[in-house]
XYZ file of C-alpha atoms in Angstrom:
457
model
C -16.618 21.862 -16.308
C -13.657 22.695 -14.218
C -12.850 22.354 -10.486
C -10.771 24.850 -8.555
C -9.308 24.072 -5.277
C -7.526 26.878 -3.391
C -5.721 26.669 0.020
C -3.103 28.076 2.139
C -1.288 24.797 2.615
C -1.028 22.774 -0.824
C 1.902 20.253 -1.037
C 3.533 20.802 -4.462
C 6.357 18.756 -6.041
C 9.947 19.542 -4.973
C 8.882 21.946 -2.175
C 9.612 20.713 1.489
C 6.518 22.112 3.059
C 2.906 23.129 1.915
C 2.494 26.574 0.415
C -0.455 28.773 -0.670
C -1.636 27.605 -4.189
C -4.645 27.189 -6.413
C -5.264 24.035 -8.527
C -7.455 23.747 -11.520
C -8.788 20.421 -12.816
C -10.600 19.735 -16.034
C -13.392 17.550 -14.993
C -13.985 16.282 -18.609
C -10.516 14.665 -18.521
C -9.842 14.467 -14.834
C -6.467 16.046 -15.387
C -4.784 18.812 -13.398
C -4.374 21.659 -16.018
C -3.082 24.579 -14.023
C -1.422 25.472 -10.710
C -1.277 29.020 -9.571
C 0.715 30.420 -6.829
C -1.255 31.931 -3.805
C -4.446 31.517 -2.086
C -7.638 32.960 -3.623
C -9.800 34.374 -0.911
C -12.843 34.876 -3.202
C -14.311 32.858 -6.018
C -13.829 35.036 -9.141
C -16.067 32.707 -11.072
C -18.914 32.479 -8.472
C -21.504 33.185 -11.219
C -20.089 30.707 -13.682
C -21.961 27.498 -13.614
C -19.119 25.606 -15.266
C -16.800 26.194 -12.370
C -16.870 24.259 -9.077
C -15.017 25.845 -6.284
C -13.334 24.397 -3.190
C -11.828 26.454 -0.326
C -9.577 24.342 1.697
C -8.588 27.278 3.920
C -5.948 26.320 6.458
C -6.390 22.582 5.903
C -3.668 20.735 3.933
C -4.145 19.786 0.262
C -2.048 16.589 -0.608
C -1.926 14.272 -3.674
C -3.967 11.259 -3.515
C -1.907 8.390 -1.995
C -0.868 5.267 -3.923
C -0.935 1.967 -1.981
C 1.112 -0.462 -3.968
C 0.518 -3.559 -1.797
C -3.179 -4.428 -1.065
C -4.866 -7.787 -1.124
C -8.480 -7.319 -2.219
C -9.115 -11.107 -2.586
C -11.861 -10.923 -5.226
C -12.938 -13.151 -6.815
C -12.917 -16.310 -4.629
C -12.402 -14.900 -1.073
C -14.765 -12.127 -1.110
C -15.763 -12.928 2.583
C -12.217 -11.770 3.399
C -12.471 -8.554 1.336
C -13.613 -7.277 -1.988
C -13.160 -4.436 -4.474
C -16.041 -2.464 -3.255
C -15.325 -2.581 0.573
C -11.523 -2.534 0.055
C -11.592 0.676 -2.186
C -14.091 2.303 0.084
C -11.624 1.809 2.946
C -8.829 3.112 0.831
C -10.526 6.461 -0.001
C -11.355 7.122 3.605
C -7.658 7.305 4.315
C -6.775 9.374 1.223
C -5.663 6.399 -0.856
C -7.039 7.131 -4.399
C -5.152 4.430 -6.146
C -4.351 0.723 -4.946
C -2.393 -2.061 -6.737
C -3.979 -5.380 -5.981
C -1.738 -8.319 -5.282
C -2.085 -11.501 -7.361
C -3.156 -13.525 -4.284
C -5.439 -14.249 -2.305
C -8.023 -14.277 -4.938
C -9.138 -17.589 -6.421
C -7.855 -17.928 -9.147
C -4.659 -15.976 -8.505
C -3.465 -13.403 -11.159
C -1.008 -15.802 -12.941
C -2.594 -15.996 -16.486
C -4.387 -13.623 -18.778
C -7.564 -15.528 -18.327
C -7.317 -15.158 -14.616
C -6.600 -11.436 -14.914
C -9.736 -11.041 -16.989
C -11.815 -12.748 -14.398
C -10.447 -10.352 -11.809
C -11.070 -7.380 -13.920
C -14.690 -8.515 -14.569
C -15.208 -8.916 -10.810
C -13.837 -5.262 -10.234
C -16.015 -3.819 -13.025
C -18.042 -0.826 -11.569
C -17.234 -1.701 -7.985
C -14.206 0.502 -7.398
C -14.204 3.762 -5.396
C -10.439 4.201 -5.981
C -8.498 3.460 -9.056
C -7.071 -0.061 -9.106
C -3.948 -1.451 -10.925
C -2.974 -5.103 -10.806
C 0.268 -7.159 -10.009
C 0.709 -10.491 -11.625
C 2.246 -13.585 -10.059
C 5.216 -15.878 -10.593
C 4.530 -19.448 -9.682
C 6.311 -22.633 -10.763
C 5.636 -23.276 -14.481
C 3.932 -20.113 -15.612
C 6.820 -18.495 -17.292
C 4.953 -18.593 -20.659
C 2.178 -16.348 -19.269
C 4.394 -13.530 -18.120
C 4.784 -11.509 -21.255
C 1.101 -11.905 -22.227
C 0.220 -10.546 -18.782
C 2.522 -7.625 -19.331
C 0.814 -6.939 -22.629
C -2.497 -7.004 -20.865
C -1.591 -4.258 -18.381
C -0.021 -5.993 -15.465
C 2.362 -3.674 -13.548
C 4.871 -6.228 -12.571
C 5.030 -9.647 -10.877
C 5.230 -10.954 -7.214
C 6.751 -14.303 -6.198
C 7.237 -15.996 -2.821
C 10.434 -17.642 -1.552
C 8.692 -19.250 1.248
C 5.222 -20.935 1.340
C 2.469 -18.262 0.789
C -0.118 -19.762 2.995
C -2.571 -20.466 0.100
C -2.187 -23.718 -1.974
C -2.929 -22.028 -5.258
C 0.089 -19.727 -5.114
C 3.062 -21.932 -4.337
C 6.575 -20.674 -3.777
C 9.269 -20.724 -6.320
C 12.664 -22.521 -6.486
C 15.934 -20.734 -7.633
C 15.401 -22.666 -10.938
C 11.974 -21.207 -11.335
C 13.409 -17.832 -10.555
C 15.999 -18.069 -13.195
C 13.555 -19.136 -15.916
C 11.220 -16.127 -15.097
C 14.010 -13.665 -14.709
C 15.331 -14.787 -18.096
C 11.851 -14.232 -19.566
C 11.545 -10.774 -18.060
C 15.022 -9.395 -18.278
C 14.631 -7.377 -21.337
C 11.322 -5.828 -20.401
C 10.642 -2.734 -18.342
C 8.705 -4.548 -15.541
C 9.690 -5.368 -11.964
C 9.937 -8.619 -10.090
C 8.539 -8.439 -6.508
C 9.851 -10.760 -3.780
C 8.181 -11.978 -0.518
C 11.761 -12.102 0.863
C 11.825 -14.933 3.367
C 13.874 -17.822 2.382
C 13.496 -21.231 3.970
C 10.773 -22.521 6.232
C 9.199 -21.247 9.228
C 10.062 -23.121 12.431
C 7.630 -26.032 12.965
C 5.065 -25.872 15.803
C 6.198 -27.787 18.920
C 3.429 -29.131 21.090
C 5.240 -27.929 24.164
C 5.245 -24.301 22.989
C 2.630 -21.789 24.079
C 0.821 -20.724 20.852
C -0.708 -17.706 22.627
C 2.649 -16.027 23.242
C 3.714 -13.521 20.605
C 7.363 -14.501 21.189
C 6.533 -18.044 20.026
C 5.535 -16.698 16.667
C 8.382 -14.199 16.461
C 11.026 -16.828 17.213
C 9.435 -19.027 14.322
C 10.258 -16.232 11.733
C 13.742 -15.056 12.632
C 15.403 -12.182 10.724
C 17.794 -14.650 9.089
C 14.928 -15.806 6.800
C 14.828 -12.283 5.277
C 18.638 -11.914 5.188
C 19.098 -15.182 3.390
C 16.372 -14.113 0.751
C 17.919 -10.803 0.145
C 21.314 -12.431 -0.351
C 19.825 -14.678 -2.936
C 17.898 -11.899 -4.749
C 21.043 -9.720 -4.978
C 23.190 -12.636 -6.263
C 20.612 -13.286 -8.968
C 20.658 -9.646 -9.981
C 24.261 -9.781 -11.011
C 23.051 -12.256 -13.543
C 19.989 -10.404 -14.620
C 21.169 -6.777 -14.103
C 18.547 -5.091 -16.322
C 15.542 -6.429 -14.393
C 14.417 -4.446 -11.423
C 13.884 -6.389 -8.330
C 11.767 -5.231 -5.513
C 11.641 -6.452 -1.886
C 8.191 -6.278 -0.373
C 7.387 -5.587 3.292
C 10.912 -5.679 4.724
C 10.861 -6.166 8.466
C 14.422 -7.285 9.245
C 16.964 -4.608 9.901
C 19.690 -7.232 9.606
C 19.134 -7.163 5.770
C 19.862 -3.468 5.469
C 23.629 -3.900 5.079
C 23.061 -6.213 2.062
C 20.678 -3.764 0.534
C 23.049 -0.975 1.115
C 25.832 -2.804 -0.522
C 23.582 -3.873 -3.447
C 22.474 -0.346 -4.128
C 25.861 1.042 -3.750
C 27.130 -1.546 -6.399
C 24.460 -0.335 -8.813
C 21.984 -3.045 -8.465
C 18.490 -2.195 -9.847
C 16.940 -2.878 -6.457
C 14.126 -1.149 -4.544
C 12.517 -1.854 -1.142
C 9.371 -1.200 0.614
C 8.308 -1.502 4.223
C 4.899 -1.282 5.930
C 3.003 0.942 8.382
C 2.951 -1.944 11.015
C 6.671 -2.307 11.065
C 7.105 1.354 11.665
C 4.358 1.887 14.014
C 4.076 -1.287 16.124
C 6.723 -2.967 18.235
C 6.816 -6.546 19.378
C 7.611 -5.286 22.973
C 4.223 -3.763 23.167
C 2.174 -6.680 21.647
C 0.005 -8.406 24.148
C -0.068 -12.263 24.147
C -3.133 -13.972 22.821
C -3.822 -11.273 20.215
C -3.418 -12.735 16.718
C -4.636 -9.515 15.143
C -1.013 -8.385 15.443
C 0.300 -11.378 13.381
C 1.722 -10.777 9.998
C 4.508 -12.436 7.915
C 7.279 -11.350 8.276
C 6.568 -10.361 11.877
C 6.599 -7.118 13.589
C 9.892 -7.021 15.489
C 11.379 -5.072 18.487
C 11.793 -1.349 19.023
C 15.529 -1.290 18.096
C 14.700 -2.943 14.736
C 11.930 -0.430 14.080
C 14.492 2.431 14.747
C 16.751 1.094 12.237
C 13.888 0.815 9.621
C 13.030 4.459 10.291
C 16.717 5.472 9.819
C 16.746 3.462 6.481
C 13.619 5.188 5.299
C 14.901 8.703 6.073
C 18.151 7.812 4.375
C 16.395 6.593 1.189
C 17.698 3.057 1.499
C 13.983 1.933 1.842
C 12.196 3.515 -0.941
C 8.464 3.470 0.053
C 5.848 2.541 2.527
C 2.640 0.469 1.898
C -0.059 -1.172 3.917
C 0.156 -4.947 2.831
C -3.638 -4.844 3.815
C -4.102 -8.648 4.137
C -7.455 -9.450 5.836
C -9.348 -12.648 6.422
C -12.542 -13.728 8.087
C -12.621 -13.697 11.977
C -12.501 -17.476 12.360
C -9.134 -17.669 10.511
C -7.729 -15.000 12.964
C -8.487 -17.429 15.874
C -9.195 -14.482 18.105
C -11.225 -16.634 20.577
C -8.434 -18.981 21.041
C -5.608 -16.326 21.169
C -3.735 -18.778 18.802
C -1.005 -16.577 17.262
C 0.753 -19.583 15.631
C -2.307 -20.992 14.002
C -3.958 -17.638 12.988
C -3.939 -16.266 9.451
C -0.808 -13.887 9.114
C -2.004 -10.450 7.934
C -2.752 -6.959 9.225
C -5.717 -4.818 8.071
C -4.649 -1.240 7.705
C -6.552 0.288 4.679
C -7.758 3.839 5.583
C -5.266 4.221 8.507
C -1.890 4.510 6.932
C -1.415 8.337 6.604
C -2.629 8.845 10.227
C -0.394 6.092 11.408
C 2.690 7.351 9.787
C 1.981 10.965 10.634
C 1.444 10.080 14.474
C 4.576 8.132 14.645
C 6.681 10.111 12.137
C 5.907 13.459 13.818
C 7.666 12.074 16.959
C 10.652 11.425 14.914
C 10.929 14.680 13.122
C 9.438 13.561 9.841
C 7.647 16.059 7.561
C 4.405 15.584 5.696
C 6.376 16.064 2.440
C 8.546 13.041 3.305
C 5.412 10.895 4.183
C 3.825 11.807 0.858
C 6.977 10.992 -1.021
C 7.085 7.593 0.569
C 3.290 6.859 0.208
C 2.473 8.497 -3.123
C 5.347 9.598 -5.390
C 7.569 6.576 -4.824
C 4.842 4.012 -4.704
C 3.341 5.437 -7.951
C 6.756 5.230 -9.663
C 7.269 1.785 -8.261
C 3.988 0.528 -9.836
C 4.671 2.226 -13.173
C 2.098 4.950 -12.610
C 4.310 8.009 -12.157
C 2.925 9.497 -15.488
C -0.607 9.458 -13.818
C -0.369 9.560 -10.109
C 1.797 10.528 -7.141
C 2.048 14.317 -7.198
C 0.115 17.493 -7.839
C 1.523 18.201 -11.209
C 0.070 19.628 -14.454
C -0.925 16.835 -16.727
C -1.394 14.110 -14.045
C -4.721 12.977 -12.737
C -6.410 15.487 -10.476
C -6.454 13.121 -7.422
C -6.096 15.013 -4.109
C -7.102 14.912 -0.466
C -7.985 17.572 2.074
C -6.256 16.706 5.251
C -6.345 18.081 8.785
C -2.916 17.459 10.461
C -4.206 18.433 13.890
C -7.337 16.389 14.200
C -7.189 13.501 16.564
C -9.444 10.443 16.559
C -9.795 7.055 18.176
C -9.717 3.941 15.991
C -12.900 1.955 16.718
C -14.384 -1.065 15.005
C -17.245 1.193 13.741
C -14.767 3.578 12.199
C -13.109 0.943 9.993
C -14.335 0.794 6.431
C -12.864 -2.641 5.275
C -15.071 -5.618 5.504
C -13.737 -7.585 8.489
C -13.344 -5.205 11.437
C -10.306 -6.822 12.778
C -7.070 -4.599 13.395
C -4.393 -4.138 15.923
C -4.975 -0.300 15.724
C -8.515 -0.482 17.459
C -8.264 1.569 20.582
C -5.396 3.668 19.366
C -5.673 7.513 19.194
C -4.181 8.813 15.958
C -3.339 12.204 14.669
C -4.064 13.647 11.180
C -7.509 12.863 9.450
C -8.628 12.885 5.886
C -11.530 15.180 5.518
C -12.141 14.657 1.722
C -10.731 12.548 -1.008
C -11.126 13.640 -4.646
C -10.584 11.178 -7.658
C -9.870 13.081 -10.927
C -11.556 16.161 -9.269
C -14.727 14.286 -8.158
C -15.526 13.997 -4.461
C -15.525 10.430 -3.565
C -15.216 10.607 0.226
C -16.376 13.147 2.797
C -15.777 12.639 6.486
C -18.764 15.021 7.217
C -21.210 12.541 5.740
C -19.463 9.570 7.403
C -18.272 8.201 4.096
C -18.631 8.949 0.399
C -21.257 11.587 -0.596
C -24.719 10.445 -1.373
C -24.429 11.179 -5.136
C -21.070 9.289 -5.293
C -20.744 6.286 -7.637
C -18.024 3.842 -7.932
C -16.018 5.879 -10.481
C -12.642 4.059 -9.988
C -10.780 3.009 -13.110
C -8.819 -0.191 -13.665
C -5.459 1.000 -14.875
């Protein structure tokens, strides 16, 4: 059985805008086996029962996106999120692969035993493919290579308290021990790059003011962290280091200098840093809180410039949900609330809505959210582009559709998001995983016959 998808606007590798093309996917393997130039107006195999035919017409055909920074929180905190709800949300936004962070599940992914518990929890629950990051915490150095051998794509650590007791931050000594262990491998070490401590809460401060929270996490925390990371890289030059969710433009000169000097360094930022501005955040709305924080419009402009320049490599969601009580919505307590923004399913539309105003093309967006994220997570041989030999993951997307984000339209578990009420441009019509339809907006979700066919990578 094969699937053929033809369209007038197909985004192929190395081409700056979509072109007419026809894709052929072998459904027995899920691989893209042929790409032909041109749009086929009729189905030449309409009498062949072994051929499924999709005509995308004028809609845009894009590779499935890869979100390399997602907190699915299962097992242990499945009231926050879970594999089933999180991956359903992902495919609704064209994300056909997610890479799950080692926290905030209980236990965290810091040993092979804990990884096996997470994989068991994910079994037959996933609507997208799922890969896993491992964690570096004090004292777990002996577990790192066994985790790599078990399929972990890389490791994340915190230079500041993580917010959960079971995933403590690391010291410089811990880092040196871990980097020494990993330096001759092909893996990557991810850093939550804030160094030091958030400013302590003072009784006289108004905890409902967004500025109170913003002032407690200054850009200097990120700059100091990047300085430490780049200095350590000089000692362990073979090990790639990756800065997660960069929000501080003040760190960009250090990053530029490090990359120019040949450091093996990559950087991501997030949809919320590119699409939200501190100036526009109302007081008493903890749904806008994340760590590091959303900063001002001038900072946002510099992040966009760095992204377009290639100084920032990719864009991810950092989907980090929690239960409503922990967001302290009723109290409006921005300081005391859990720090995390829920975004799964909205990223492509957010980036297209904002990027369009900044002269950004869909090819650039797909490079940042699919090709580069796949490469970052060690999945470039499977995902990230419409290329013969790779998985046949693709989406049909309407760049001109508009929709308002409502609580009911969100597909993740806890319907809390700063984007509720926004009107966004660009909508995913259908998502295909290895050639199988897993999401269809026309049926308000996945098709009735769909099963959780996502694989653990």
